[in-house]
Coordinates of C-alpha atoms and ligand atoms in Angstrom, one line a residue:
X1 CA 20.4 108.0 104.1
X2 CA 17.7 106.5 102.2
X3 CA 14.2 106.3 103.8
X4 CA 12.1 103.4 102.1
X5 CA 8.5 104.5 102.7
X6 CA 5.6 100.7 102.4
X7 CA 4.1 100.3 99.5
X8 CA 0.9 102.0 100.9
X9 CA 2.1 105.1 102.0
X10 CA 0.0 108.1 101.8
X11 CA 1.0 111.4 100.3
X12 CA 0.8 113.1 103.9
X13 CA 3.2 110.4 105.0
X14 CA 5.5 110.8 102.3
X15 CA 5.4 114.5 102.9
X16 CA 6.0 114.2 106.6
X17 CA 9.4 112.7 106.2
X18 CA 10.8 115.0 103.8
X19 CA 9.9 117.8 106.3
X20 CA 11.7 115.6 108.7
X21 CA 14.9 115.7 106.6
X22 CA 14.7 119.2 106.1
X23 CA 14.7 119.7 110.1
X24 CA 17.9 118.3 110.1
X25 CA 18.7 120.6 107.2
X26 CA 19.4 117.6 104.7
X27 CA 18.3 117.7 101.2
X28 CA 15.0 115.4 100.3
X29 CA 15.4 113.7 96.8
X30 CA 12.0 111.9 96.6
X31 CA 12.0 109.2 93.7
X32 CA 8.8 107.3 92.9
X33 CA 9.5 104.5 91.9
X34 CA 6.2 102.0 90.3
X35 CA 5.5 100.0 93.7
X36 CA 7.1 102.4 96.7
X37 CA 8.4 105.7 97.0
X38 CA 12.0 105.8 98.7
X39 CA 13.4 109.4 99.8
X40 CA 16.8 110.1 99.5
X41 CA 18.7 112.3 102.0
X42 CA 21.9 114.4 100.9
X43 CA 23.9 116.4 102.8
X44 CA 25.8 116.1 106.3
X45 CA 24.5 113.2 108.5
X46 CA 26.4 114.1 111.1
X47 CA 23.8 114.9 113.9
X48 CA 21.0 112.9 112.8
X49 CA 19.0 110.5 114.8
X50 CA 18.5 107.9 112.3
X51 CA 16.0 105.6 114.8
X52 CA 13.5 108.6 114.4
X53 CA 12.7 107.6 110.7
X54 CA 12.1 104.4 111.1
X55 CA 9.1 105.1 113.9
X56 CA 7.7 107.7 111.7
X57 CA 4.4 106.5 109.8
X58 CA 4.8 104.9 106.2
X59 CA 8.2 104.2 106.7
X60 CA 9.2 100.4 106.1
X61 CA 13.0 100.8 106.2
X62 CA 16.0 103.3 106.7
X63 CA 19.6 102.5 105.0
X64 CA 22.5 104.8 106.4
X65 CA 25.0 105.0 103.4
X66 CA 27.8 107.5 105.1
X67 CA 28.7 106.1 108.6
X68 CA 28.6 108.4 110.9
X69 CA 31.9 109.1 112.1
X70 CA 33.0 111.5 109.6
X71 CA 36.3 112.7 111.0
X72 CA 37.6 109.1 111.6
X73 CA 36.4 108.0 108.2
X74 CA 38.9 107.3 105.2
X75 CA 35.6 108.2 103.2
X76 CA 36.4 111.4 104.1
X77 CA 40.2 111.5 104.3
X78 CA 41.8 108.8 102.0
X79 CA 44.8 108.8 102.9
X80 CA 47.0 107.4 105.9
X81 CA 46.9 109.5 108.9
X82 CA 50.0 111.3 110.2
X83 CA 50.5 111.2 114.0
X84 CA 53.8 112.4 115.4
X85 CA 55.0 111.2 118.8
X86 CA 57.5 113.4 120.4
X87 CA 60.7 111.8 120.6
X88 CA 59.9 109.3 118.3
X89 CA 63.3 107.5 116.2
X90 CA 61.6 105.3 113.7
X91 CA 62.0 104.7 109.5
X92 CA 59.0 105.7 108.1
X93 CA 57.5 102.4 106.8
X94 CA 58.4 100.7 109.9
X95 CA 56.4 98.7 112.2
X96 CA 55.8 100.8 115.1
X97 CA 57.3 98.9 118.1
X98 CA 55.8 100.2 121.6
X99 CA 56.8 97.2 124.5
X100 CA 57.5 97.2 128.8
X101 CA 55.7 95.8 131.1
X102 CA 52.0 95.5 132.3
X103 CA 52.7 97.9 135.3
X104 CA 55.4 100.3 136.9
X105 CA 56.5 98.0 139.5
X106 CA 59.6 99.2 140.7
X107 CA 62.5 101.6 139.4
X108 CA 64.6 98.5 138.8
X109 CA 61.9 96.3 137.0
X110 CA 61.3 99.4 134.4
X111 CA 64.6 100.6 134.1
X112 CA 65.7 96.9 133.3
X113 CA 62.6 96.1 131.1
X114 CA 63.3 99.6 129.4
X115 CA 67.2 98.8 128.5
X116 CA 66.1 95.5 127.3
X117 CA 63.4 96.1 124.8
X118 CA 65.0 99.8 123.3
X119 CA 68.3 96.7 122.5
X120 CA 65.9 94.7 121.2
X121 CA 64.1 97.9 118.9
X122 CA 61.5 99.2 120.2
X123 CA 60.5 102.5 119.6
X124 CA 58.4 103.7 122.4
X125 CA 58.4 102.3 126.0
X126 CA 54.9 101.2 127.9
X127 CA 54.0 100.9 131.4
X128 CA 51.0 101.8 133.6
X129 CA 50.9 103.5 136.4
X130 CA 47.2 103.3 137.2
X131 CA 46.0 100.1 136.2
X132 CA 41.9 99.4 135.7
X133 CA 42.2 96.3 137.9
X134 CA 39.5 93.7 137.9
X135 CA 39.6 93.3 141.8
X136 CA 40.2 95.7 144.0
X137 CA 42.9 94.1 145.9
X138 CA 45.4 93.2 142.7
X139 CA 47.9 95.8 142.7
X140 CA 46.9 99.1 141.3
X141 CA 49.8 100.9 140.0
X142 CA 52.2 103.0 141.5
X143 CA 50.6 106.4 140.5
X144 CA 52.5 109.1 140.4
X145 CA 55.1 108.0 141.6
X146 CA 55.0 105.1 138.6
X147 CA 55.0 108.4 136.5
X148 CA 58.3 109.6 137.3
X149 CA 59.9 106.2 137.0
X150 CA 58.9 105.8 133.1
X151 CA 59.9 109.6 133.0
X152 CA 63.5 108.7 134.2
X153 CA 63.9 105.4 131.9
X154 CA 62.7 108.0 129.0
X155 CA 65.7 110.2 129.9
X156 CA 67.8 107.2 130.1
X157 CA 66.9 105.3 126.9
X158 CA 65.2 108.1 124.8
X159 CA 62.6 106.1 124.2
X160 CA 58.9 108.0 124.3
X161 CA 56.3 106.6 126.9
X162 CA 52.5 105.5 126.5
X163 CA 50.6 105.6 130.0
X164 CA 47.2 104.7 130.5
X165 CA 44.8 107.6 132.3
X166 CA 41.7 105.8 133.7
X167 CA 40.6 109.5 134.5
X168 CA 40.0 112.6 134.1
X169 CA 42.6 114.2 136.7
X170 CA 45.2 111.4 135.1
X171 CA 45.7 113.3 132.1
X172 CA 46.6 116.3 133.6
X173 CA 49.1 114.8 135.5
X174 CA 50.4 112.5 132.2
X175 CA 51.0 115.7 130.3
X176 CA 53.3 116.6 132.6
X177 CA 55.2 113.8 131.4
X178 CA 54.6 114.5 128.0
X179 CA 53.7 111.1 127.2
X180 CA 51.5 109.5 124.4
X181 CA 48.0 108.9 126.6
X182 CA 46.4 105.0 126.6
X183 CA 42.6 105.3 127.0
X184 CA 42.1 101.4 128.3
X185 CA 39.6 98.8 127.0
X186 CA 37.5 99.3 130.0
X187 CA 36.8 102.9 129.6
X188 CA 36.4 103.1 125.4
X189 CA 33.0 104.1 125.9
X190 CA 33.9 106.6 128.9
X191 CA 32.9 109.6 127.1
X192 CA 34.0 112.4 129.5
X193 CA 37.2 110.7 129.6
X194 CA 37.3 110.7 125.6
X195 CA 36.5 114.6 125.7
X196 CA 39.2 115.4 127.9
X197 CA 41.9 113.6 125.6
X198 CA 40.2 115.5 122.9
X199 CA 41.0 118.7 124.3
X200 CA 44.2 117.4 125.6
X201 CA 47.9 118.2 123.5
X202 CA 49.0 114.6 123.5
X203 CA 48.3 111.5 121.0
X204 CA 46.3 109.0 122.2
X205 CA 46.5 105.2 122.0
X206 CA 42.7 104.2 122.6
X207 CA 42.0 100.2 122.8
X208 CA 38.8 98.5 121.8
X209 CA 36.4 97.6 124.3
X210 CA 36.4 93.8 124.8
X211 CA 32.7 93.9 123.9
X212 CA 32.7 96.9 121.2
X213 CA 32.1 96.9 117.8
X214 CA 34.5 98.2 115.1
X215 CA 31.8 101.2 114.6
X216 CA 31.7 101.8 118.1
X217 CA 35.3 101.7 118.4
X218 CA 35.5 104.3 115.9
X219 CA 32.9 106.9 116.9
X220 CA 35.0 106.5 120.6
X221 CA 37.8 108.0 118.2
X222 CA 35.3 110.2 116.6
X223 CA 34.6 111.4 120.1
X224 CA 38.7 112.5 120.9
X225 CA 38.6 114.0 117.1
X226 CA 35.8 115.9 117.1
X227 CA 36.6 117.9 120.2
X228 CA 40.2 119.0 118.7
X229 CA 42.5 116.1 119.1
X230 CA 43.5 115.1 115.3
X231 CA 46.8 112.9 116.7
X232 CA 44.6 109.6 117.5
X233 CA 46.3 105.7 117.2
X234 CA 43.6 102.9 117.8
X235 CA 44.3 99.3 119.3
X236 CA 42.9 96.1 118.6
X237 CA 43.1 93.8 121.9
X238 CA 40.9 91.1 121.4
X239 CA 37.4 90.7 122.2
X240 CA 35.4 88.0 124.9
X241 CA 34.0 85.5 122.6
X242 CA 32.8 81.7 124.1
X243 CA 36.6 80.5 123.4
X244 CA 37.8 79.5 127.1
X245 CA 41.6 78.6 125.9
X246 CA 42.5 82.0 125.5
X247 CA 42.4 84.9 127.5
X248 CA 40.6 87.1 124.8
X249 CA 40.2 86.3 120.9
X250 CA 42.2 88.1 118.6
X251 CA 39.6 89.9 115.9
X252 CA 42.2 89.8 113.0
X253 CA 39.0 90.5 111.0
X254 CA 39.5 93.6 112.5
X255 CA 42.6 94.6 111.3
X256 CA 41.9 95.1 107.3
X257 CA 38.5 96.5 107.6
X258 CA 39.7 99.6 110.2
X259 CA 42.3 100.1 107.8
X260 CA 39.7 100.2 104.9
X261 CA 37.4 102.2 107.5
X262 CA 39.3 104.8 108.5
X263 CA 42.6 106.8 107.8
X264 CA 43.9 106.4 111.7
X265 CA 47.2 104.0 112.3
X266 CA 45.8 100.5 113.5
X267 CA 47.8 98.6 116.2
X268 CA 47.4 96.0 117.5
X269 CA 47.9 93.7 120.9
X270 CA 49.0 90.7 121.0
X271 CA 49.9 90.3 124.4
X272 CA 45.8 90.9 125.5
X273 CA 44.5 89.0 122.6
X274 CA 46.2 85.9 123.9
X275 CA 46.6 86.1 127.6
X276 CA 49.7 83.5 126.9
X277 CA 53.4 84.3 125.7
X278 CA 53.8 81.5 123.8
X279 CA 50.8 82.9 121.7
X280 CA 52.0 86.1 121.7
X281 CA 54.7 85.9 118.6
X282 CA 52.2 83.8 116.2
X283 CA 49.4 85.9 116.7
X284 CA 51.7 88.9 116.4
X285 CA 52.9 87.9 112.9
X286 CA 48.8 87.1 112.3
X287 CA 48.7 90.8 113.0
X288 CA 51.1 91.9 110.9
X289 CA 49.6 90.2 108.2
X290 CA 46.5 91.5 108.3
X291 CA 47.8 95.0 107.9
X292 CA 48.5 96.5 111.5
X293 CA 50.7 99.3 111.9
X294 CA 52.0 98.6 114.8
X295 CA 52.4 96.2 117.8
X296 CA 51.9 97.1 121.8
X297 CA 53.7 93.9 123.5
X298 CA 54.0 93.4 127.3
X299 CA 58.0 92.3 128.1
X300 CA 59.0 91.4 131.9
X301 CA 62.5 90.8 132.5
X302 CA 61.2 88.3 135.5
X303 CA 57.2 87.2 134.2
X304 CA 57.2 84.4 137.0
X305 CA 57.3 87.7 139.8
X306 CA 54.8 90.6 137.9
X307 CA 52.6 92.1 140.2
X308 CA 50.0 92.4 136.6
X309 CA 50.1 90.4 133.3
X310 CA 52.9 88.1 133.8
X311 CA 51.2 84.7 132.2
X312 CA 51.2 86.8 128.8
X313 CA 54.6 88.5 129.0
X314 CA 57.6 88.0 127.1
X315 CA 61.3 87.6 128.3
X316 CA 63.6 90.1 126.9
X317 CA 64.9 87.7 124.6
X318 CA 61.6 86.4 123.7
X319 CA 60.9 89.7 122.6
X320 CA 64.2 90.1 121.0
X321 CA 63.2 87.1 118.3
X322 CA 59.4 88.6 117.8
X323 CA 61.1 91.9 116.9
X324 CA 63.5 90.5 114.3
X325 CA 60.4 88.3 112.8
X326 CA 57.5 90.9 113.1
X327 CA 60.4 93.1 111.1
X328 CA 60.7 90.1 108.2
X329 CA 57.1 89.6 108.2
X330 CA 57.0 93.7 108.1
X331 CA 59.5 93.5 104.7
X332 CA 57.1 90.8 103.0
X333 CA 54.3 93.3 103.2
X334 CA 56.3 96.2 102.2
X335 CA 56.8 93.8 99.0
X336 CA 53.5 93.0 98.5
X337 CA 51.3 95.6 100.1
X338 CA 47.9 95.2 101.2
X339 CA 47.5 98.4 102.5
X340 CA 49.1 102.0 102.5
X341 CA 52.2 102.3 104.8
X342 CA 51.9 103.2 108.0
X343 CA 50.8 106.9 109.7
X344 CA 52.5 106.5 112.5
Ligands
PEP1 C1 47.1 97.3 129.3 O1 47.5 97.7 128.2 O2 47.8 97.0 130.2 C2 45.7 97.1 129.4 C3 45.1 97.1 130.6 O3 45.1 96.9 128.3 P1 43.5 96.7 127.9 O4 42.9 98.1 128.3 O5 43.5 96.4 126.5 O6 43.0 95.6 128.8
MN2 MN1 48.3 94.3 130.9

């Protein structure tokens, strides 16, 4: 941090914000310079309040160099994060592949959905079973009982499952199931929820608030790190912008500079992003591009009937093609990285 102090600053000024950065037990480096004095702080950041230096007296202007999620930043661990999924078959280097539907419908809709996407290669099966609903008459997932379905097409399939927890008590139950845990774009910024998947066993998948910034974003992950839970995955999924024609708008931007920001795996959502399968596989390939590590899609073997999602789902054999060109547009970047390969 480097506090810029106005060019008339007095010496009691100047002294009261170096005692300021010793309080927070940094180390003051004041250089005068011939029209200003500027103080540089060394030292860990971590649990400083940088508003209060810019209300102290003298000071004209505060620039924060380190950002302040330390355990999420590549600044502090260069290289590509590890995360291991139980159960997880997958060449290292790969595209991670997680697909299903929007919701646990039925036994027969995820047991069919599950079949069709593990042919098609994926590598990890989706599905909620409590769903953040916007009304509160739309179908809300089949709970627990939603659990034991994706538990059973695991069995089947081998393929491992991502659930979302909207709560607390949810991720208790989920690690029952010994599942990778979603924390939803509606509750990024739920921080009691983020402390329980910190102290929980499982990875987590945690999706970007529709109105969050990539910092923001990253000290949600900084929350599930920091209280113990190293295995984190983050999702981009699209953000509201003014554009009507689209459900959300894909931040590709997004994409290369959380893989420059931090060591974590980046995936991304396509399905979200869009709102509209026939968007899905462009934007997909967009995301590829741009250096995610992996995709979440939302397949339905019968879109016209889902009780969540369908407009933006794919058809098994939809989701067949995306896989086979995701994994050509997958080779091209192996040929000519951008990026280091994938943690995941
Ligand atoms: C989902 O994955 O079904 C979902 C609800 O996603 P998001 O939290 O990104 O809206
Ligand atoms: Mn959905």
């Amino acid at each position: 941090m480097m506090v810029i102090m106005n060019a008339n600053a007095t010496k009691t000024e100047i002294d009261n914000v170096v005692q300021k950065v010793e309080e927070y037990e940094l180390n003051p480096h004041v250089i005068i310079g011939s029209e200003r004095v500027v103080i540089a702080a060394s030292g860990d950041p971590r649990e400083v309040d940088y508003r209060i230096f810019n209300v102290l007296p003298g000071v004209e202007q505060v620039i924060t160099i380190s950002p302040p999620y330390k355990l999420a930043s590549r600044e502090f661990h260069p290289n590509d994060s590890e995360i291991s999924i139980p159960g997880l078959v997958k060449d290292p280097g790969d595209i991670l592949i997680i697909a299903g539907p929007c919701s646990v419908e039925s036994r027969t809709q995820l047991l069919e959905t599950a079949q069709a996407v593990k042919e098609a290669g994926a590598h990890m099966l989706r599905g909620g079973a409590f769903k953040p609903r916007t009304s509160p008459y739309s179908f809300q997932g089949l709970g627990d009982e939603g659990l034991k379905i994706l538990a059973e097409a695991r069995e089947i399939t081998g393929l491992p499952i991502i659930t979302e927890a909207m709560a607390i008590k949810d991720i208790e139950v989920i690690s029952e199931y010994g599942a990778v845990i979603q924390i939803g774009a509606r509750n990024m910024q739920n921080y009691s929820l983020l402390r329980s998947a910190g102290k929980c066993q499982m990875p987590v998948l945690l999706k970007r608030g529709m109105m969050a910034t990539i910092d923001e974003l990253l000290l949600s992950a900084e929350y599930i790190l920091a209280h113990g839970n190293p295995e984190v995955m983050i999702c981009e999924r699209g953000i509201r912008t003014f554009e009507q024609s689209t459900r959300y708008t894909a931040d590709i931007n997004a994409l290369p500079v959380l893989k420059s920001k931090t060591h974590l795996p980046v995936l991304f959502d396509p399905s979200h992003s869009t709102g509209h399968w026939e968007y899905v596989l462009p934007v997909a390939l967009a995301g590829i591009a741009a250096g995610a590590d992996g995709l979440i899609v939302e397949v339905h073997p019968h879109p016209e009937k889902a009780l969540s999602d369908g407009q933006q789902s794919l058809k098994p054999e939809r989701f067949y093609d995306l896989v086979s060109q995701v994994n050509k547009m997958a080779q091209m970047m192996r040929e000519e990285p951008v990026f280091a390969g994938s943690g995941v």
